[in-house]
CSV table of C-alpha atoms in Angstrom, one decimal:
chain,number,residue,atom,x,y,z
A,27,UNK,CA,34.4,3.7,-34.5
A,28,UNK,CA,37.6,4.3,-36.3
A,29,UNK,CA,40.9,3.1,-34.7
A,30,UNK,CA,43.5,5.8,-35.0
A,31,UNK,CA,47.1,5.0,-34.6
A,32,UNK,CA,50.0,7.4,-34.1
A,33,UNK,CA,53.2,5.5,-33.4
A,34,UNK,CA,56.5,6.9,-34.2
A,35,UNK,CA,59.2,4.3,-33.6
A,36,UNK,CA,58.7,0.6,-33.5
A,37,UNK,CA,61.5,-1.5,-35.1
A,38,UNK,CA,60.8,-4.2,-37.7
A,39,UNK,CA,57.7,-5.5,-39.5
A,40,UNK,CA,55.1,-7.7,-37.9
A,41,UNK,CA,55.7,-10.7,-40.2
A,42,UNK,CA,57.6,-12.6,-37.6
A,43,UNK,CA,54.5,-12.9,-35.5
A,44,UNK,CA,51.7,-12.7,-38.0
A,45,UNK,CA,52.7,-14.3,-41.2
A,46,UNK,CA,54.5,-17.5,-40.2
A,47,UNK,CA,53.0,-20.6,-38.7
A,48,UNK,CA,54.6,-22.1,-35.7
A,49,UNK,CA,55.3,-25.8,-36.5
A,50,UNK,CA,52.8,-28.7,-36.2
A,51,UNK,CA,53.7,-30.3,-32.9
A,52,UNK,CA,51.2,-30.7,-30.1
A,53,UNK,CA,51.4,-29.2,-26.6
A,54,UNK,CA,50.1,-31.2,-23.7
A,55,UNK,CA,47.9,-29.3,-21.3
A,56,UNK,CA,46.5,-31.9,-18.9
A,57,UNK,CA,46.7,-35.4,-17.6
A,58,UNK,CA,44.4,-38.3,-17.2
A,59,UNK,CA,41.6,-39.6,-19.5
A,60,UNK,CA,41.9,-40.7,-23.1
A,61,UNK,CA,43.1,-37.3,-24.3
A,62,UNK,CA,41.5,-34.7,-26.5
A,63,UNK,CA,43.0,-32.8,-29.4
A,64,UNK,CA,42.4,-29.1,-30.4
A,65,UNK,CA,43.5,-27.6,-33.7
A,66,UNK,CA,44.3,-23.9,-33.7
A,67,UNK,CA,43.8,-21.8,-36.8
A,68,UNK,CA,47.1,-20.1,-36.4
A,69,UNK,CA,50.4,-20.1,-34.5
A,70,UNK,CA,50.8,-19.0,-30.8
A,71,UNK,CA,50.2,-15.3,-31.2
A,72,UNK,CA,47.7,-12.7,-30.2
A,73,UNK,CA,45.1,-14.4,-32.4
A,74,UNK,CA,45.3,-17.4,-30.1
A,75,UNK,CA,45.9,-15.5,-26.9
A,76,UNK,CA,43.0,-16.9,-24.9
A,77,UNK,CA,44.1,-20.4,-25.6
A,78,UNK,CA,47.6,-19.5,-24.5
A,79,UNK,CA,46.4,-18.2,-21.2
A,80,UNK,CA,44.2,-21.3,-20.7
A,81,UNK,CA,47.1,-23.6,-21.4
A,82,UNK,CA,49.7,-21.7,-19.3
A,83,UNK,CA,47.3,-21.3,-16.3
A,84,UNK,CA,46.4,-25.1,-16.5
A,85,UNK,CA,42.7,-24.3,-17.0
A,86,UNK,CA,42.3,-27.4,-19.2
A,87,UNK,CA,44.2,-29.6,-16.8
A,88,UNK,CA,42.2,-28.3,-13.8
A,89,UNK,CA,39.0,-29.2,-15.7
A,90,UNK,CA,40.3,-32.8,-15.9
A,91,UNK,CA,41.2,-32.7,-19.5
A,92,UNK,CA,44.3,-34.1,-21.3
A,93,UNK,CA,44.2,-31.7,-24.2
A,94,UNK,CA,46.8,-31.5,-26.9
A,95,UNK,CA,46.8,-28.1,-28.7
A,96,UNK,CA,48.3,-27.9,-32.2
A,97,UNK,CA,49.3,-24.6,-33.8
A,98,UNK,CA,47.8,-24.2,-37.3
A,99,UNK,CA,48.3,-22.8,-40.8
A,100,UNK,CA,44.9,-21.2,-41.5
A,101,UNK,CA,41.2,-21.7,-40.9
A,102,UNK,CA,40.8,-23.9,-44.0
A,103,UNK,CA,43.3,-26.4,-42.7
A,104,UNK,CA,41.8,-26.4,-39.2
A,105,UNK,CA,38.4,-27.1,-40.7
A,106,UNK,CA,39.7,-29.9,-42.9
A,107,UNK,CA,41.5,-31.6,-39.9
A,108,UNK,CA,38.5,-31.5,-37.7
A,109,UNK,CA,36.1,-32.6,-40.4
A,110,UNK,CA,38.2,-35.6,-41.2
A,111,UNK,CA,38.7,-36.6,-37.6
A,112,UNK,CA,42.4,-35.8,-37.4
A,113,UNK,CA,41.5,-33.3,-34.6
A,114,UNK,CA,38.6,-33.4,-32.2
A,115,UNK,CA,37.9,-29.7,-31.9
A,116,UNK,CA,39.3,-26.5,-33.3
A,117,UNK,CA,38.9,-22.8,-34.1
A,118,UNK,CA,38.4,-21.3,-37.5
A,119,UNK,CA,36.7,-18.4,-39.3
A,120,UNK,CA,33.0,-18.7,-39.8
A,121,UNK,CA,33.4,-18.5,-43.6
A,122,UNK,CA,35.6,-21.6,-43.7
A,123,UNK,CA,33.2,-23.5,-41.3
A,124,UNK,CA,30.0,-22.5,-43.2
A,125,UNK,CA,31.5,-23.3,-46.6
A,126,UNK,CA,32.5,-26.8,-45.3
A,127,UNK,CA,29.0,-27.3,-43.8
A,128,UNK,CA,27.4,-26.3,-47.2
A,129,UNK,CA,29.5,-29.0,-48.8
A,130,UNK,CA,28.2,-31.6,-46.4
A,131,UNK,CA,30.8,-31.5,-43.5
A,132,UNK,CA,29.0,-32.4,-40.3
A,133,UNK,CA,30.5,-29.6,-38.3
A,134,UNK,CA,29.0,-27.9,-35.2
A,135,UNK,CA,29.9,-24.4,-33.8
A,136,UNK,CA,29.8,-24.5,-30.0
A,137,UNK,CA,31.2,-21.0,-29.1
A,138,UNK,CA,32.1,-17.8,-31.0
A,139,UNK,CA,35.4,-16.0,-30.1
A,140,UNK,CA,35.5,-13.1,-32.5
A,141,UNK,CA,32.1,-11.5,-33.0
A,142,UNK,CA,33.4,-9.4,-36.0
A,143,UNK,CA,35.9,-9.8,-38.8
A,144,UNK,CA,39.2,-8.1,-38.2
A,145,UNK,CA,39.2,-6.9,-41.9
A,146,UNK,CA,39.7,-3.2,-42.2
A,147,UNK,CA,40.6,-0.6,-44.8
A,148,UNK,CA,43.7,1.4,-43.8
A,149,UNK,CA,44.6,4.9,-45.0
A,150,UNK,CA,47.5,7.2,-44.1
A,151,UNK,CA,46.3,10.2,-42.1
A,152,UNK,CA,48.1,12.4,-44.7
A,153,UNK,CA,45.8,11.1,-47.4
A,154,UNK,CA,42.9,13.3,-46.5
A,155,UNK,CA,40.5,10.3,-46.5
A,156,UNK,CA,38.3,10.8,-43.5
A,157,UNK,CA,35.3,8.6,-44.5
A,158,UNK,CA,34.5,5.7,-46.8
A,159,UNK,CA,32.8,8.3,-49.1
A,160,UNK,CA,36.2,10.0,-49.6
A,161,UNK,CA,37.4,6.9,-51.5
A,162,UNK,CA,35.7,8.0,-54.7
A,163,UNK,CA,38.3,8.2,-57.4
A,164,UNK,CA,41.0,6.8,-55.2
A,165,UNK,CA,43.1,3.6,-55.6
A,166,UNK,CA,42.7,0.7,-53.2
A,167,UNK,CA,45.0,-2.3,-52.9
A,168,UNK,CA,43.1,-5.5,-52.3
A,169,UNK,CA,44.7,-9.0,-52.0
A,170,UNK,CA,43.4,-11.2,-54.9
A,171,UNK,CA,40.9,-14.0,-54.0
A,172,UNK,CA,39.8,-14.8,-50.5
A,173,UNK,CA,37.2,-13.1,-48.3
A,174,UNK,CA,38.8,-9.6,-48.7
A,175,UNK,CA,37.9,-9.2,-52.3
A,176,UNK,CA,34.3,-10.6,-51.7
A,177,UNK,CA,33.6,-8.3,-48.7
A,178,UNK,CA,35.1,-5.1,-50.1
A,179,UNK,CA,32.1,-4.3,-52.4
A,180,UNK,CA,29.7,-4.5,-49.5
A,181,UNK,CA,32.0,-2.2,-47.5
A,182,UNK,CA,31.8,0.3,-50.4
A,183,UNK,CA,28.0,0.0,-50.5
A,184,UNK,CA,27.8,1.2,-46.9
A,185,UNK,CA,28.4,4.7,-48.3
A,186,UNK,CA,26.6,4.4,-51.6
A,187,UNK,CA,29.8,3.5,-53.6
A,188,UNK,CA,30.5,0.7,-56.0
A,189,UNK,CA,33.7,-0.9,-57.3
A,190,UNK,CA,33.4,1.4,-60.3
A,191,UNK,CA,33.9,4.4,-58.1
A,192,UNK,CA,37.4,3.4,-57.0
A,193,UNK,CA,40.5,2.0,-58.7
A,194,UNK,CA,41.0,-1.5,-57.4
A,195,UNK,CA,44.6,-2.7,-57.5
A,196,UNK,CA,45.1,-6.4,-56.9
A,197,UNK,CA,48.4,-7.1,-55.2
A,198,UNK,CA,50.0,-9.7,-52.8
A,199,UNK,CA,49.5,-8.9,-49.2
A,200,UNK,CA,53.2,-8.4,-48.6
A,201,UNK,CA,53.3,-5.6,-51.2
A,202,UNK,CA,50.3,-3.6,-49.7
A,203,UNK,CA,51.9,-1.8,-46.7
A,204,UNK,CA,55.0,-0.7,-48.7
A,205,UNK,CA,52.8,0.5,-51.5
A,206,UNK,CA,50.6,2.5,-49.1
A,207,UNK,CA,53.6,4.1,-47.3
A,208,UNK,CA,55.3,4.8,-50.7
A,209,UNK,CA,52.2,6.6,-52.0
A,210,UNK,CA,51.5,4.1,-54.8
A,211,UNK,CA,48.0,3.5,-53.6
A,212,UNK,CA,45.6,5.6,-51.5
A,213,UNK,CA,44.2,2.8,-49.3
A,214,UNK,CA,44.7,-0.9,-48.6
A,215,UNK,CA,42.3,-3.7,-47.5
A,216,UNK,CA,43.9,-5.8,-44.8
A,217,UNK,CA,43.4,-6.6,-41.1
A,218,UNK,CA,45.3,-6.8,-37.9
A,219,UNK,CA,48.4,-8.0,-39.8
A,220,UNK,CA,48.6,-4.9,-42.0
A,221,UNK,CA,47.7,-2.7,-39.0
A,222,UNK,CA,50.7,-4.1,-37.1
A,223,UNK,CA,53.0,-3.8,-40.1
A,224,UNK,CA,52.0,-0.1,-40.5
A,225,UNK,CA,52.5,0.6,-36.8
A,226,UNK,CA,55.9,-1.1,-36.9
A,227,UNK,CA,56.9,1.3,-39.7
A,228,UNK,CA,56.0,4.3,-37.6
A,229,UNK,CA,53.1,5.2,-39.9
A,230,UNK,CA,50.3,7.5,-38.9
A,231,UNK,CA,47.1,5.9,-40.1
A,232,UNK,CA,43.5,5.1,-39.5
A,233,UNK,CA,41.6,1.8,-39.6
A,234,UNK,CA,38.1,1.8,-41.1
A,235,UNK,CA,36.7,-1.5,-39.6
A,236,UNK,CA,34.5,-3.5,-42.0
A,237,UNK,CA,32.4,-4.6,-39.0
A,238,UNK,CA,31.4,-1.0,-38.5
A,239,UNK,CA,30.6,-0.3,-42.1
A,240,UNK,CA,28.0,-2.7,-43.2
A,241,UNK,CA,30.1,-5.9,-43.1
A,242,UNK,CA,29.0,-7.3,-39.8
A,243,UNK,CA,28.9,-11.0,-38.9
A,244,UNK,CA,30.3,-13.6,-36.5
A,245,UNK,CA,33.8,-14.6,-37.2
A,246,UNK,CA,36.2,-17.1,-35.5
A,247,UNK,CA,34.4,-19.8,-33.6
A,248,UNK,CA,35.2,-23.0,-31.7
A,249,UNK,CA,33.8,-26.0,-33.5
A,250,UNK,CA,33.8,-29.8,-33.6
A,251,UNK,CA,31.9,-32.5,-35.4
A,252,UNK,CA,28.3,-33.4,-34.5
A,253,UNK,CA,29.4,-37.0,-33.8
A,254,UNK,CA,32.2,-36.0,-31.5
A,255,UNK,CA,30.0,-33.6,-29.6
A,256,UNK,CA,27.3,-36.2,-29.2
A,257,UNK,CA,29.7,-38.8,-27.9
A,258,UNK,CA,31.9,-36.5,-25.8
A,259,UNK,CA,29.6,-33.7,-24.6
A,260,UNK,CA,31.2,-33.3,-21.1
A,261,UNK,CA,34.7,-32.9,-22.7
A,262,UNK,CA,33.4,-30.4,-25.2
A,263,UNK,CA,31.8,-28.3,-22.5
A,264,UNK,CA,35.0,-28.3,-20.5
A,265,UNK,CA,37.1,-27.2,-23.4
A,266,UNK,CA,34.7,-24.4,-24.2
A,267,UNK,CA,34.5,-23.2,-20.6
A,268,UNK,CA,38.3,-23.2,-20.1
A,269,UNK,CA,38.9,-21.5,-23.4
A,270,UNK,CA,36.3,-18.7,-22.7
A,271,UNK,CA,37.9,-18.2,-19.3
A,272,UNK,CA,41.2,-17.8,-21.0
A,273,UNK,CA,39.8,-15.2,-23.5
A,274,UNK,CA,38.1,-13.4,-20.7
A,275,UNK,CA,41.3,-13.1,-18.8
A,276,UNK,CA,43.1,-11.9,-22.0
A,277,UNK,CA,40.6,-9.1,-22.4
A,278,UNK,CA,40.9,-8.1,-18.8
A,279,UNK,CA,44.7,-8.3,-18.7
A,280,UNK,CA,46.4,-8.0,-22.1
A,281,UNK,CA,49.8,-7.9,-20.5
A,282,UNK,CA,49.2,-11.3,-19.0
A,283,UNK,CA,48.1,-12.5,-22.4
A,284,UNK,CA,51.3,-11.2,-23.9
A,285,UNK,CA,53.5,-12.9,-21.3
A,286,UNK,CA,51.8,-16.2,-21.9
A,287,UNK,CA,52.1,-15.9,-25.7
A,288,UNK,CA,55.9,-15.3,-25.2
A,289,UNK,CA,56.2,-18.4,-23.1
A,290,UNK,CA,54.9,-20.5,-26.0
A,291,UNK,CA,56.5,-18.4,-28.8
A,292,UNK,CA,59.7,-16.9,-27.4
A,293,UNK,CA,60.5,-15.1,-30.7
A,294,UNK,CA,57.4,-13.0,-30.4
A,295,UNK,CA,58.1,-9.3,-31.1
A,296,UNK,CA,56.6,-7.7,-28.0
A,297,UNK,CA,55.7,-4.3,-29.5
A,298,UNK,CA,54.0,-5.9,-32.5
A,299,UNK,CA,52.1,-8.4,-30.4
A,300,UNK,CA,50.9,-5.7,-28.0
A,301,UNK,CA,49.6,-3.7,-31.0
A,302,UNK,CA,47.9,-6.7,-32.4
A,303,UNK,CA,46.1,-7.4,-29.1
A,304,UNK,CA,44.7,-3.8,-29.3
A,305,UNK,CA,43.0,-4.7,-32.5
A,306,UNK,CA,41.9,-8.2,-31.7
A,307,UNK,CA,40.6,-8.1,-28.1
A,308,UNK,CA,37.8,-5.7,-28.8
A,309,UNK,CA,36.4,-8.2,-31.3
A,310,UNK,CA,35.4,-10.5,-28.4
A,311,UNK,CA,32.5,-8.1,-27.7
A,312,UNK,CA,32.0,-6.5,-31.0
A,313,UNK,CA,28.7,-6.5,-33.0
A,314,UNK,CA,26.5,-5.9,-30.0
A,315,UNK,CA,27.6,-9.1,-28.2
A,316,UNK,CA,26.3,-9.4,-24.6
A,317,UNK,CA,28.7,-12.2,-23.5
A,318,UNK,CA,32.1,-13.5,-24.5
A,319,UNK,CA,31.6,-16.6,-26.5
A,320,UNK,CA,28.0,-16.2,-27.3
A,321,UNK,CA,26.7,-15.1,-30.8
A,322,UNK,CA,22.9,-15.3,-30.5
A,323,UNK,CA,20.6,-16.7,-33.3
A,324,UNK,CA,20.0,-13.2,-34.7
A,325,UNK,CA,23.7,-12.7,-35.1
A,326,UNK,CA,24.1,-15.9,-37.0
A,327,UNK,CA,21.2,-15.0,-39.3
A,328,UNK,CA,22.9,-11.7,-40.0
A,329,UNK,CA,26.1,-13.6,-40.8
A,330,UNK,CA,24.3,-15.8,-43.3
A,331,UNK,CA,22.8,-12.8,-45.0
A,332,UNK,CA,26.2,-11.1,-45.2
A,333,UNK,CA,27.9,-14.2,-46.7
A,334,UNK,CA,25.2,-14.6,-49.3
A,335,UNK,CA,25.5,-10.9,-50.3
A,336,UNK,CA,29.2,-11.4,-50.6
A,337,UNK,CA,28.6,-14.5,-52.7
A,338,UNK,CA,30.8,-16.5,-50.3
A,339,UNK,CA,28.0,-19.0,-49.9
A,340,UNK,CA,25.0,-19.8,-52.1
A,341,UNK,CA,21.8,-20.9,-50.3
A,342,UNK,CA,23.3,-20.5,-46.9
A,343,UNK,CA,22.4,-23.3,-44.4
A,344,UNK,CA,20.1,-22.6,-41.5
A,345,UNK,CA,22.3,-21.7,-38.5
A,346,UNK,CA,20.1,-24.0,-36.4
A,347,UNK,CA,21.7,-27.0,-38.3
A,348,UNK,CA,25.3,-26.2,-37.4
A,349,UNK,CA,25.3,-23.9,-34.3
A,350,UNK,CA,24.6,-25.2,-30.8
A,351,UNK,CA,24.4,-23.3,-27.5
A,352,UNK,CA,24.2,-26.6,-25.5
A,353,UNK,CA,28.0,-26.6,-24.8
A,354,UNK,CA,28.3,-23.1,-23.5
A,355,UNK,CA,28.5,-22.5,-19.7
A,356,UNK,CA,25.3,-21.2,-18.2
A,357,UNK,CA,24.7,-17.6,-18.9
A,358,UNK,CA,25.5,-16.7,-15.3
A,359,UNK,CA,29.0,-18.1,-15.8
A,360,UNK,CA,29.7,-16.2,-19.0
A,361,UNK,CA,31.7,-13.0,-18.9
A,362,UNK,CA,29.5,-10.0,-19.7
A,363,UNK,CA,30.7,-7.6,-22.4
A,364,UNK,CA,29.4,-4.5,-20.6
């Protein structure tokens, strides 16, 4: 599926919501018990909407938890904080988690939130590019380093293209949207952040989702350390259940999610956040997922294969060594994707 956007007047660019982290202080969400800590990968925003609902609706507190939730500054930082015991649990992209596991970090994935990456190629509708094959001979802006540049070749291969068939222009993320709108490049490789920035400029554009073009694998997941899970299994289960309930409610009622985000981040630009939710919430059930929060063993094997093809990992670890389904609610309590 291609996401087609035709917005004509939304003021400002999405950087306020998408490109700035929101402090490092914790937010209390419960009472009683020794207290648990949860590290977000990003600020209070659409990318953390389910946790915002769970916090605002006291789902953690109602489960008997005393959970402090700390906004973050990226998946890599979240992984480091959990791996070193500075946070009990967290959420991060699977690439960051798996790379840490490969280096010996005793991490354990206990639920998967985004079943697909949010990475996408974006083109203006006026470009005449209607398929990946139409990229041949075109210029594509790609941020240097990071997963974008590693995944892009696999995206091209989905239509029999190689990097030699296009002109790759490495540029900082903040330059990509102005360059696309200004006609200096034909396409850009970004995600929900560049999607929102384009929409905020009133651009008419199309997303080509990587997840639907040969780049399919589990993405952001809730994780902890094996030691913490072994010693605090009931608490881990409660955090997972409350978080998945929050994400299920976000999917069912995006307006409620937006309201709860704004309570935690009052400076949220509402139009931008609403547009971002349109991109992110479908990822909860992407990739053929049957239930919110559950990426089955075959999905993780597919993810390992993808990351090896992209050379993001070498000799990928067996998912059975770092993914556990023991902390998910029973299947009857999970929210179906259908």
